[in-house]
Tab-separated table of C-alpha atoms (C1' of nucleotides) in Angstrom:
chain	number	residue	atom	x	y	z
A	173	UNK	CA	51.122	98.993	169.119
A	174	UNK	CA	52.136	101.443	171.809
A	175	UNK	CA	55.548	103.251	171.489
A	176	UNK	CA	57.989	103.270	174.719
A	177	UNK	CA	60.975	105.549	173.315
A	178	UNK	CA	63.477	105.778	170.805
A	179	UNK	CA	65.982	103.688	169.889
A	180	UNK	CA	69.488	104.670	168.764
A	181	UNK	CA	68.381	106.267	165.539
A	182	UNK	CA	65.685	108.201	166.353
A	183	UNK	CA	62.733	105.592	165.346
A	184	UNK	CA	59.766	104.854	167.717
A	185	UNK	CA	60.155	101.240	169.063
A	186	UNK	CA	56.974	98.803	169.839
A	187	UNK	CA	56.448	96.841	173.009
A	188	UNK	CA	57.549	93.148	172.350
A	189	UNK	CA	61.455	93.494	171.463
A	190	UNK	CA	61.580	97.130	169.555
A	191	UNK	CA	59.374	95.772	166.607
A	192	UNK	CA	58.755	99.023	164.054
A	193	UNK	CA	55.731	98.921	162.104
A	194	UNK	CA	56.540	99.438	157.792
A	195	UNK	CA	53.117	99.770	156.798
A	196	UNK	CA	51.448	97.133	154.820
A	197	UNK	CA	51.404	95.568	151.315
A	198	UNK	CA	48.189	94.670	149.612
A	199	UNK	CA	47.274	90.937	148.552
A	200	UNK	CA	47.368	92.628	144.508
A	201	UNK	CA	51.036	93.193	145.122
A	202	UNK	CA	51.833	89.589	146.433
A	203	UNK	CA	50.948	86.211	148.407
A	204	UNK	CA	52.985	86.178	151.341
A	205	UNK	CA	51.467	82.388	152.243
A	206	UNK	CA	52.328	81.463	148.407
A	207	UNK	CA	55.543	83.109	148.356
A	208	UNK	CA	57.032	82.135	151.559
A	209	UNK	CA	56.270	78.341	151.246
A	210	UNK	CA	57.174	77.554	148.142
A	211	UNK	CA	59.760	75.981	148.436
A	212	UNK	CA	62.670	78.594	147.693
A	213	UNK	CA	63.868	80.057	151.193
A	214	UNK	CA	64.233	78.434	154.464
A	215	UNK	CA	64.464	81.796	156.469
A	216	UNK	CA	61.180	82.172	157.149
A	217	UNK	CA	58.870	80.870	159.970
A	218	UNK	CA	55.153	80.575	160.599
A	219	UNK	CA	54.038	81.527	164.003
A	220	UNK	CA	50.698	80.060	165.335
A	221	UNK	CA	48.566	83.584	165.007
A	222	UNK	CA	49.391	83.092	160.814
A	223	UNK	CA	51.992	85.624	160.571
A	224	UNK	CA	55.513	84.852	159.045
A	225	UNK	CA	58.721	85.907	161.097
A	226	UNK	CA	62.141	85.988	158.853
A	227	UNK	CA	65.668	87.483	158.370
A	228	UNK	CA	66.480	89.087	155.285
A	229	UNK	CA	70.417	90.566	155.702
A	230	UNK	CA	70.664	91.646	159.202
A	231	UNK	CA	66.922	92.647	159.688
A	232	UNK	CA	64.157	90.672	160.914
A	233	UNK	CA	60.722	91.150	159.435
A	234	UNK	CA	57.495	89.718	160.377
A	235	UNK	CA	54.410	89.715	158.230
A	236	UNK	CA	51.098	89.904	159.499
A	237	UNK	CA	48.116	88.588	157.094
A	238	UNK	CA	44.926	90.682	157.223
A	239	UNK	CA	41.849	90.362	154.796
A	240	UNK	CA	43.511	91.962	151.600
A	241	UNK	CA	47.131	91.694	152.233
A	242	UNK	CA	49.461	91.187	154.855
A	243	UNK	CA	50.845	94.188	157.247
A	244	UNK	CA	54.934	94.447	158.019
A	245	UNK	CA	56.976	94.829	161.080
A	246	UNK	CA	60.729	94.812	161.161
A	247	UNK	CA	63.960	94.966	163.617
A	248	UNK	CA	66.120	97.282	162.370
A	249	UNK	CA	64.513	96.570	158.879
A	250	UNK	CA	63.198	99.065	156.349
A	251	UNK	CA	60.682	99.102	153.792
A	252	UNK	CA	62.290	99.092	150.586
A	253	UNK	CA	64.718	96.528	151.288
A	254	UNK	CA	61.873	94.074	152.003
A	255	UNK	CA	59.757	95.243	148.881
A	256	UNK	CA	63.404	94.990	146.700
A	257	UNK	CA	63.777	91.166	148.543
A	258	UNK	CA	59.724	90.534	147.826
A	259	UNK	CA	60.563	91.354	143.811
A	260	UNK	CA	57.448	93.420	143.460
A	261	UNK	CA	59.041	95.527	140.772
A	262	UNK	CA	59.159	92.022	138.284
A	263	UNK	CA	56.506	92.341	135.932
A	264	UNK	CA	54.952	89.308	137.035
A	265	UNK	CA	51.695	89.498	134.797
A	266	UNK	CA	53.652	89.451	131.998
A	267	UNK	CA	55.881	86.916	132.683
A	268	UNK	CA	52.689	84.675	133.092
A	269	UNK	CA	51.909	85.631	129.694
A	270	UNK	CA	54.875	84.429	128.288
A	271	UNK	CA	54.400	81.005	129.603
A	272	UNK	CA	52.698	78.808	127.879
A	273	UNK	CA	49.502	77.240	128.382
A	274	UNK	CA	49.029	73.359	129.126
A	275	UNK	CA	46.542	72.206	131.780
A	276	UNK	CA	48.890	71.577	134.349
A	277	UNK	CA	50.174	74.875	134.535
A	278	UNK	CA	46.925	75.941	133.776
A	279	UNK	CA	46.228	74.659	137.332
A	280	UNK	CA	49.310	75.365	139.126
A	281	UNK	CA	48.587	78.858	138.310
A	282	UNK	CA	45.335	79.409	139.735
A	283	UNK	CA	46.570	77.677	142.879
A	284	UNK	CA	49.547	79.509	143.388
A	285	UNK	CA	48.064	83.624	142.759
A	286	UNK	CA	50.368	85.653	143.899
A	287	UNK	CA	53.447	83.758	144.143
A	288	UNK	CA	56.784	85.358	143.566
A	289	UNK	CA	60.430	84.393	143.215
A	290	UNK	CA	62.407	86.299	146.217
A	291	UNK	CA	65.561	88.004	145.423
A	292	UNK	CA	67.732	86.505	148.142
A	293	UNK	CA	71.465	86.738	148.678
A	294	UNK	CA	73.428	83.956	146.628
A	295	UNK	CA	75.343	82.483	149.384
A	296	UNK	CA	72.298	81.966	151.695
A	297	UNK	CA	70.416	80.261	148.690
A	298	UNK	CA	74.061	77.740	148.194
A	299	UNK	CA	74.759	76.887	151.724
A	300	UNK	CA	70.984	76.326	152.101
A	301	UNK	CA	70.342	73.808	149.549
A	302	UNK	CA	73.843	72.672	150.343
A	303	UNK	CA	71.995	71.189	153.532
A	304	UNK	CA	69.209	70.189	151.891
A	305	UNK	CA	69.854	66.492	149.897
A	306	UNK	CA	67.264	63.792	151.443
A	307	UNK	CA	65.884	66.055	154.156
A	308	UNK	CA	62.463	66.935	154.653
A	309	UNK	CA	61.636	70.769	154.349
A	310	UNK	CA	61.113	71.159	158.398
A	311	UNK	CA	64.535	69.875	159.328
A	312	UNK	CA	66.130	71.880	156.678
A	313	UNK	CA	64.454	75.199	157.801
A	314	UNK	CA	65.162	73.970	161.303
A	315	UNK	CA	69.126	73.466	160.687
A	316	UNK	CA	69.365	76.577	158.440
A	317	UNK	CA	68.142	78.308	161.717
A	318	UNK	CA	70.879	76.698	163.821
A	319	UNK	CA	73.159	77.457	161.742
A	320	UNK	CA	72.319	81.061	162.036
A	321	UNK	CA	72.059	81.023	165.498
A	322	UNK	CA	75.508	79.312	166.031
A	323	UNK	CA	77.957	80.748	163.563
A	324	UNK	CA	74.998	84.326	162.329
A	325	UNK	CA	75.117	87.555	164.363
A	326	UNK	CA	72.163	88.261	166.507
A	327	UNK	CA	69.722	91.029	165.174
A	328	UNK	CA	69.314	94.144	167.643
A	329	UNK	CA	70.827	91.807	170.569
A	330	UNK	CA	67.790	89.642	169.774
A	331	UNK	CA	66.800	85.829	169.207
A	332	UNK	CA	67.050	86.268	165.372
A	333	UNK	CA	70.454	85.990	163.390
A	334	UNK	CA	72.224	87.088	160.282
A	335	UNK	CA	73.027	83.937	158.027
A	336	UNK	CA	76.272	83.042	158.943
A	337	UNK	CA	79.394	84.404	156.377
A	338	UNK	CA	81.816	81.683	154.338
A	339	UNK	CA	84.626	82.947	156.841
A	340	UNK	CA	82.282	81.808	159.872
A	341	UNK	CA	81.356	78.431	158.344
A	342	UNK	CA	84.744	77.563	156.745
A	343	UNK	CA	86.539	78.010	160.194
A	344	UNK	CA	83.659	75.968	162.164
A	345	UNK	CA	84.176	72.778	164.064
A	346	UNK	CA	83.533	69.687	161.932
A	347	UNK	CA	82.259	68.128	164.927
A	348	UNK	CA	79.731	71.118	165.791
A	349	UNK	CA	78.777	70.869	162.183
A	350	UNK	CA	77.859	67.596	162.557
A	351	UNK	CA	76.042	68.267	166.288
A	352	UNK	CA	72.649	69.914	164.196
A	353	UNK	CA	72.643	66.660	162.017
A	354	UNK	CA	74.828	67.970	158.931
A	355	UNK	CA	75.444	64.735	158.095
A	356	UNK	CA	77.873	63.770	155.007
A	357	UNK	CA	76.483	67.695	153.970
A	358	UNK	CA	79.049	69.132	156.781
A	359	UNK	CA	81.971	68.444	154.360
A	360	UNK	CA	80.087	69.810	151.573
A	361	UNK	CA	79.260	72.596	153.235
A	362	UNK	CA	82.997	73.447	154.636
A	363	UNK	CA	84.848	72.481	150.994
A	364	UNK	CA	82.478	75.367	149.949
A	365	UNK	CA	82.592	78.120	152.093
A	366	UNK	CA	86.541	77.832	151.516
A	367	UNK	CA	86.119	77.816	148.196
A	368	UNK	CA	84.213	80.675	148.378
A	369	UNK	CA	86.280	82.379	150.882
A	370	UNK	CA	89.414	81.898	148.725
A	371	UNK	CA	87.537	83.575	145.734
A	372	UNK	CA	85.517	86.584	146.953
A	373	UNK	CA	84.471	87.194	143.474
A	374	UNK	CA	82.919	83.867	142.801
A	375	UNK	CA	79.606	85.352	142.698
A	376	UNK	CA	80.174	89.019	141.499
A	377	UNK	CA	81.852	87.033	138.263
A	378	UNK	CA	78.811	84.933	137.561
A	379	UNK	CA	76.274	87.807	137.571
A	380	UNK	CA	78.234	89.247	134.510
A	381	UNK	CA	77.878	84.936	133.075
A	382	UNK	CA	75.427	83.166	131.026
A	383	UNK	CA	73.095	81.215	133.249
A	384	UNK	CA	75.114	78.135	131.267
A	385	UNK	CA	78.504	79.534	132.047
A	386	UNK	CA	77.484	80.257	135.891
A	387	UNK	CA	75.891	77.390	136.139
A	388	UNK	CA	79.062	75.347	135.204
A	389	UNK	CA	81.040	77.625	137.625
A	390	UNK	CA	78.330	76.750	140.473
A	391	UNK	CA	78.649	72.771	139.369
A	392	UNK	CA	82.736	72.620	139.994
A	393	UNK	CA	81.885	73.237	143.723
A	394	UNK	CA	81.782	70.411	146.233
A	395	UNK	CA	78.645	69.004	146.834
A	396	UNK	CA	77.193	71.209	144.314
A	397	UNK	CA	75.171	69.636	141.519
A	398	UNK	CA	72.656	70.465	138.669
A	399	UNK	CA	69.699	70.831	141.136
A	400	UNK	CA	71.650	72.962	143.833
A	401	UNK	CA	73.074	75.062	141.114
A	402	UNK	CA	69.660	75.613	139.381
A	403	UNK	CA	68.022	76.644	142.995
A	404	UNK	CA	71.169	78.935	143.401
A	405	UNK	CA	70.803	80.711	139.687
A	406	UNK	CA	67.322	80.706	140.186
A	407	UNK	CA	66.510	81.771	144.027
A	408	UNK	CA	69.845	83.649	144.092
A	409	UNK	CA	70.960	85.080	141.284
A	410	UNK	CA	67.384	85.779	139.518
A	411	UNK	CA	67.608	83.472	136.482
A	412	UNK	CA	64.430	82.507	135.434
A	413	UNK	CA	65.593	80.323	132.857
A	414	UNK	CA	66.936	77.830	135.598
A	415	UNK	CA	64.177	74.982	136.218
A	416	UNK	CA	65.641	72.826	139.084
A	417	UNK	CA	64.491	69.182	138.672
A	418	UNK	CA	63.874	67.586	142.435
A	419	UNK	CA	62.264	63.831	143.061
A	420	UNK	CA	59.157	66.315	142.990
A	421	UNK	CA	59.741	67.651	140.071
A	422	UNK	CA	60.801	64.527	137.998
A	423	UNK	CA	57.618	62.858	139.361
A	424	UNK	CA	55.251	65.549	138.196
A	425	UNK	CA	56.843	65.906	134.583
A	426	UNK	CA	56.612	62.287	134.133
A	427	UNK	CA	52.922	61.695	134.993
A	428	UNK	CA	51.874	64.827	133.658
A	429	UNK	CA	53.638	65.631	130.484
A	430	UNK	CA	55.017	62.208	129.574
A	431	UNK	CA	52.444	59.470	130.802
A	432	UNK	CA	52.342	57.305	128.001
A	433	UNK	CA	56.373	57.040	128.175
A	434	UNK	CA	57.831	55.696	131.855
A	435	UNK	CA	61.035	55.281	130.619
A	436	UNK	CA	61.900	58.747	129.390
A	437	UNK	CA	65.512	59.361	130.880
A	438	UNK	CA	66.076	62.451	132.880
A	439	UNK	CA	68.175	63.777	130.495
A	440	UNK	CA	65.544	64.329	128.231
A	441	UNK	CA	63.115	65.561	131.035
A	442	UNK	CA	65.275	68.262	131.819
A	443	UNK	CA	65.719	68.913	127.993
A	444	UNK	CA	61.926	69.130	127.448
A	445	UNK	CA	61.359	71.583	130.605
A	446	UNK	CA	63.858	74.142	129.287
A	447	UNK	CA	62.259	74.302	125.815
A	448	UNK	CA	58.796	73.937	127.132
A	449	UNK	CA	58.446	76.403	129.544
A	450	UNK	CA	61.016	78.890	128.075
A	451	UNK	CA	63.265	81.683	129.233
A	452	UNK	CA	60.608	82.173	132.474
A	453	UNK	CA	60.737	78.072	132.981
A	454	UNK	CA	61.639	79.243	136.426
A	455	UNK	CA	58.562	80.542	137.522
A	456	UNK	CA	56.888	77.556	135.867
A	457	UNK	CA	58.979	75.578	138.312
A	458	UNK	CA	57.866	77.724	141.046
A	459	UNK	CA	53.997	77.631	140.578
A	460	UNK	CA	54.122	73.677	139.548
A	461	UNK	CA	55.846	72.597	142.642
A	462	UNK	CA	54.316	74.557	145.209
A	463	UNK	CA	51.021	73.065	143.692
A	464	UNK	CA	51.563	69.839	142.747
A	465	UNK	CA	52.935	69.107	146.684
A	466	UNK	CA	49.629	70.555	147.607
A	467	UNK	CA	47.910	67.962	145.701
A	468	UNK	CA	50.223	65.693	146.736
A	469	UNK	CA	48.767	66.058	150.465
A	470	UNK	CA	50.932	68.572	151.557
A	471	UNK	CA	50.621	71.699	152.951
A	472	UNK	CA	53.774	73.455	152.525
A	473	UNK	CA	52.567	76.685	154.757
A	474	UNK	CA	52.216	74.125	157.843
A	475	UNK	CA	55.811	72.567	157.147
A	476	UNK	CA	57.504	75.616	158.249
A	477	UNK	CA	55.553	75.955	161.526
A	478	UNK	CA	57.669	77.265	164.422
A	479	UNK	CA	57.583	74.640	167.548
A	480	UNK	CA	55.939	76.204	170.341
A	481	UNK	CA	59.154	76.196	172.136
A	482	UNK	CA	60.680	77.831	169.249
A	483	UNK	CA	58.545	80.649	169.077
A	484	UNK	CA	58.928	81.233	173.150
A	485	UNK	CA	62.588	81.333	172.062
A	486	UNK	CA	61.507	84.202	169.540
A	487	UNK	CA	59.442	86.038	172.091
A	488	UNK	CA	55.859	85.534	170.716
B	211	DA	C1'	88.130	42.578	114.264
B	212	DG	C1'	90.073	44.490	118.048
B	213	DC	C1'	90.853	48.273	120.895
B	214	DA	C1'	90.508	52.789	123.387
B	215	DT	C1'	87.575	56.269	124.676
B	216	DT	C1'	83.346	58.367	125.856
B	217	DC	C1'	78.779	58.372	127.320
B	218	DC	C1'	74.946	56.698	129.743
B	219	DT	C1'	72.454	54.180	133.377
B	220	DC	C1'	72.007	52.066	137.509
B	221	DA	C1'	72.877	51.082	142.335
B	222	DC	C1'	74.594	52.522	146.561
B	223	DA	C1'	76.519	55.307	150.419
B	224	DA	C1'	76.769	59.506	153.003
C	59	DA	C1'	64.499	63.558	148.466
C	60	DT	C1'	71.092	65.231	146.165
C	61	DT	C1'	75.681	64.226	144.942
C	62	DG	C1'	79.707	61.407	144.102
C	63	DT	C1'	81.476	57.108	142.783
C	64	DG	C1'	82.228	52.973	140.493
C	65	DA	C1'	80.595	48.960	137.678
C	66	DG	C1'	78.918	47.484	133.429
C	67	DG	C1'	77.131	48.075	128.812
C	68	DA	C1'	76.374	50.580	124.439
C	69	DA	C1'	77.927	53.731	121.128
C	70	DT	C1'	81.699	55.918	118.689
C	71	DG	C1'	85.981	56.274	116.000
DNA sequence: AGCATTCCTCACAA
DNA sequence: ATTGTGAGGAATG
């Protein structure tokens, strides 16, 4: 890329909107592709070329795939803060090691190399899922991104935004809530963000809790349930004890680890996964998920495609 | 035995 | 592809 100047703090700036090149991560390290479409984040976008444009805080990142990793770009982004958001410092072999071996995980592993568990902010992983119940993964990343662009700061004057605060969603319209298709999640999402903004120290407090205790805390909120609380503690607040239990997931455990018994209640499901997979059930979750939907004749890496017009809007 | 309470499951709406 | 609610039934004391 060819620099034109400096911006306000001395860095060179690229062509294209003041993109900075970081350098570049190698495929050892992580699986952007894995990682990114997983199912855990909704701030992040495929572009047509194969790279991955995101926000993490108030900086945009792209990631660019090559051969044997991927390389990284930012707006007003820096390196560590993506690596510390990327969770390369998790000891991720050995966590494999600790869970255990059955064949489907045996298989979920080898299809999802390289997958990690993100470290993202707490309140972007609740008011996310918060919009989540019976949507389809494109309209959820699509209305995450409207919310950012409606009530989220824009990055370096740009098209990308900062996820919007508690105080910005608890004081927003009902009626523009509902205008991106909130739905009956609108109220949800409001009756939490006050909560929230009432209690500043909702989630400081439950980083000192149990994953049990927090996740009771997590539960009392509106619209909040087991599965929303389990995608907070574990996409949020980095408990890899939490195994969130989706249609997906209920599915999968049934035909895979109870076949002979259809009418094993939930209860017990959920029972069964926490013992099973163990105090890294998590990333069990993680890798069993993201493969079993690709088996299931999905492709999660094509579900968060950027529209055409969408990336125009982004200025690729 | 009858009764109150609790727990669970299912169906349904948003 | 989730939560909240209420009805109805089983278990508990």
């Amino acid at each position: 890329m060819s620099k034109i100047g400096l911006n306000p703090i001395g860095k060179t700036v690229a062509r294209g909107g003041g993109w900075e090149s970081l350098g570049r991560i190698s495929r050892a390290r992580i699986n952007c592709e894995h990682s990114l479409s997983c199912g855990q984040t909704f701030s992040w976008g495929k572009l047509r070329d194969g790279s991955w444009v995101g926000v993490i805080g108030s900086s945009a990142y792209r990631l660019i795939p090559e051969p044997d990793g991927c390389r990284i770009e930012s707006l007003q982004g820096n390196r560590q803060a993506l690596l510390d958001y990327l969770s390369l410092s998790r000891n991720w072999e050995q966590i494999l090691q600790e869970l255990p071996s059955d064949p489907a995980l045996a298989a979920a592993r080898s299809a999802g190399q390289g997958l990690r568990i993100l470290n993202q902010d707490p309140w972007e992983s609740l008011a996310s899922f918060l919009c989540s119940p019976v949507k389809p993964i494109p309209e959820i990343r699509r209305i995450t991104w409207k919310l950012r662009a409606i009530w989220g700061s824009s990055i370096a004057g740009g098209r990308f935004f900062t996820f919007p605060t508690p105080e910005a969603l608890a004081s927003a319209k009902q009626e523009r809530l509902l205008a991106i298709r909130l739905g009956f999640r609108a109220r949800f999402l409001q009756a939490t963000a006050r909560h929230l903004v009432d209690d500043p120290d909702f989630f400081p407090n439950l980083r000192t809790q149990s994953t049990r205790e927090a996740r009771t805390r997590l539960c009392e909120l509106p619209g909040v349930g087991e599965k929303i609380a389990d995608c907070v503690l574990l996409f949020g607040l980095g408990r890899l004890d939490s195994f969130p239990i989706d249609v997906w997931m209920e599915r999968l455990l049934r035909r895979l680890y109870f076949p002979e018994r259809a009418r094993i209640p939930t209860r017990e499901l959920a029972e069964f996964a926490l013992t099973h997979f163990g105090p890294y059930g998590g990333y069990a979750q993680q890798l069993l998920y993201f493969w079993y939907r690709q088996t299931a004749g999905r492709s999660p890496s094509r579900e968060l495609e950027l529209s055409p017009e969408e990336e125009a809007e982004l200025g690729f």
